[in-house]
Amino acid sequence: MRYPTPFLCLAVLAGPSLSAQSTWTLQQCADRAVEKNLAVRAAELDRDIAGQDLRAANFGFLPDLNAAATHGYNWGQAIDRYTNTFATDRTRTNNFWLNSSWDLFRGLRQHQVKKRSELDVQAADEAVEAARVDVLTQVVARFMDMLSTRETIRATEQQAARTREQITFTEALVEAGRLPRVDLLDLQAQLAREELDVVTNENQYDRARLQMTQLLQLTPQEAATFDIAAPTLAAVQPSDPDADMVAMVERVLATHPAYQNAQLQVESAERSIEITRTQLLPSLSFNATVATGYSGRDIVTVGDPIIGEPTQIGFTEGGENVYTPNIQYETETRDFGDQLDRNLNYSASWTLSVPLFNQMSNRTAAAQARIRYEQARVRMSDQRIQLELTVQQALNDQRAAYRQYLAAERAVNAQQASLAFTEERFEQGTATALDLTTAKANLQRSQADQIGARYNYLMAKKSLDILQGLPLEL
C-alpha cells in the first residue's frame, strides 16, 4: 500500500494567504522540507540503486558477448600458431575474437536474484515513504510549536494591555487620594512581569521559527521574511478520544512504510538464503568463440621463380660433377585481410561444473545468509514494538491532553469570572492591587495551560493520523 502523500489534504491548515514571499502554509512547509531533506534524497538514491540492481537481474538471463584484440611481437624460437613453423626472429602477431557464454542452469539462481531485486525495489520505495513521513512529523511538530507560542504571545499581550489600562485608572485614583500609592506600584510591577513574559514567549517563538527555517533549509533571504499562515485553531475543540488501541495498532502495522520496509527486508533475506543454496548445486554453461588472427611469418611467393647457375655439390665415382638447381623466389607477407579470412575459426563447448570442495566457502555463505535473515526478523520485530509503543504513547498523550484541556477550560472560565469580580472590587476600592495581580496571574496561568493542552492534543492526534497514513485534516 502506498503511503499517502504527506502534503495531501493539508489545505485546511493553510488559512488566508498573506504574502507569497513570506507566509508559508503547512503544505508549503511540508513540500519544501521533503524537497530539501537529505535523508529523503539519500533514500531516493538507494531506490535508484535498487532499480539498477533489478535491471541487471533481468539482463542476467541473457548470454554475454565480449570482443578482444591483441597486438604483439615474439622473439626467440617459438612455434607460430598460424603457420605452424618455428620462428627464430622477431615476429608480429595479431589476434581477434568474439566470445559468448551463457549459464544454462545454475540451480535457478538468476530467478532467485530477480525475486530478491524486486523485493529490494519495493523495500526502497517504502524507505522513501518512511523518510517522508519522518519529515512530515517534524514539520507538523515545528508548525504546532510556532502556532502555540504565537497564541501564547497574543494572550500575554492582551494581559499586558489590560494592566496598562488599570494603571491609568489607578493613577487617577491615587492622585485623588482614594488609593494608596503602593497599589499603583504593585500594578507597575505586574506590568513589568507581563512584559517580561511577552519577551520570553517572543524568544521562544524566534527559536521555534529558527528550527523551522533550518528544517526547510531556507536561504538567508527566505529565512529573513519567513512566517507561517495561522489557521483558525481556536474554533477547533478537542473531542474525547475513543479509538481502540488494538485496532489502531493493526492499522498502523498494515500501512506504515517503515514496518512494510522491515517486512520486505525479511523476504529479501529469505531469497538470499535460496541464492546461496544454488551454489551447492551443479551448473551447466555454454561457451562459443569466433576467432582469427595475423602472423608476420605467413609468407607467400610473388612472381615467377628466378633460376640461377646450378651449384656443384659433389661428383660421382666416375668423376662426373653433380649439381643442384639454384632456384629463388620473391616473397612477401600475406595480406592482412586475406590472413583474417584464412585464419577464421570457431569453437563451441558445454561445461558441467560440480562443486565438490571449495574451502567450505559455499556452506559458509549459506550460514551467513541465514544469520542475516534472523537479523532482518529481529529488526522487523523491533520496528513493530517501536510502532506499538509510539501508538500507545500518542493515544495516552491525546487522552491526557484532552483531560488537561477540559480542566484548563474550566479553570479559565472560573479565573475570568474571578478577575472580572476582582476588577470591579478594585474599582470600588474594596480590593487591593495585590488581589488584582493574583487574579490576573491565575488567569494567565490557566490560559497558558489551555493553549498548551489544545496544541498537545492536536499534535498527538496528527501523530496518530500520520502513523495510520490518514489525510491530515483538522
Coordinates of N, CA and C in Angstrom, one line a residue, residues 292 298 334 337-344:
T292 N 40.2 -15.1 -35.1 CA 41.0 -15.0 -36.3 C 42.3 -14.3 -35.9
D298 N 53.6 -15.6 -42.0 CA 52.8 -16.1 -43.1 C 53.3 -15.5 -44.5
R334 N 51.8 -12.4 -46.3 CA 50.4 -12.4 -46.8 C 49.6 -11.2 -46.4
G337 N 44.1 -8.6 -44.6 CA 42.7 -9.0 -44.7 C 42.6 -10.5 -45.2
D338 N 43.5 -10.9 -46.0 CA 43.5 -12.3 -46.5 C 43.8 -13.2 -45.4
Q339 N 44.7 -12.9 -44.5 CA 45.0 -13.7 -43.3 C 43.8 -13.8 -42.4
L340 N 43.1 -12.7 -42.2 CA 42.0 -12.8 -41.3 C 40.9 -13.7 -41.8
D341 N 40.7 -13.7 -43.2 CA 39.8 -14.7 -43.7 C 40.2 -16.1 -43.6
R342 N 41.5 -16.3 -43.9 CA 42.0 -17.7 -43.9 C 42.1 -18.3 -42.5
N343 N 42.4 -17.4 -41.5 CA 42.6 -17.9 -40.1 C 41.3 -17.9 -39.3
L344 N 40.2 -17.6 -39.9 CA 38.9 -17.6 -39.2 C 38.6 -19.0 -38.7

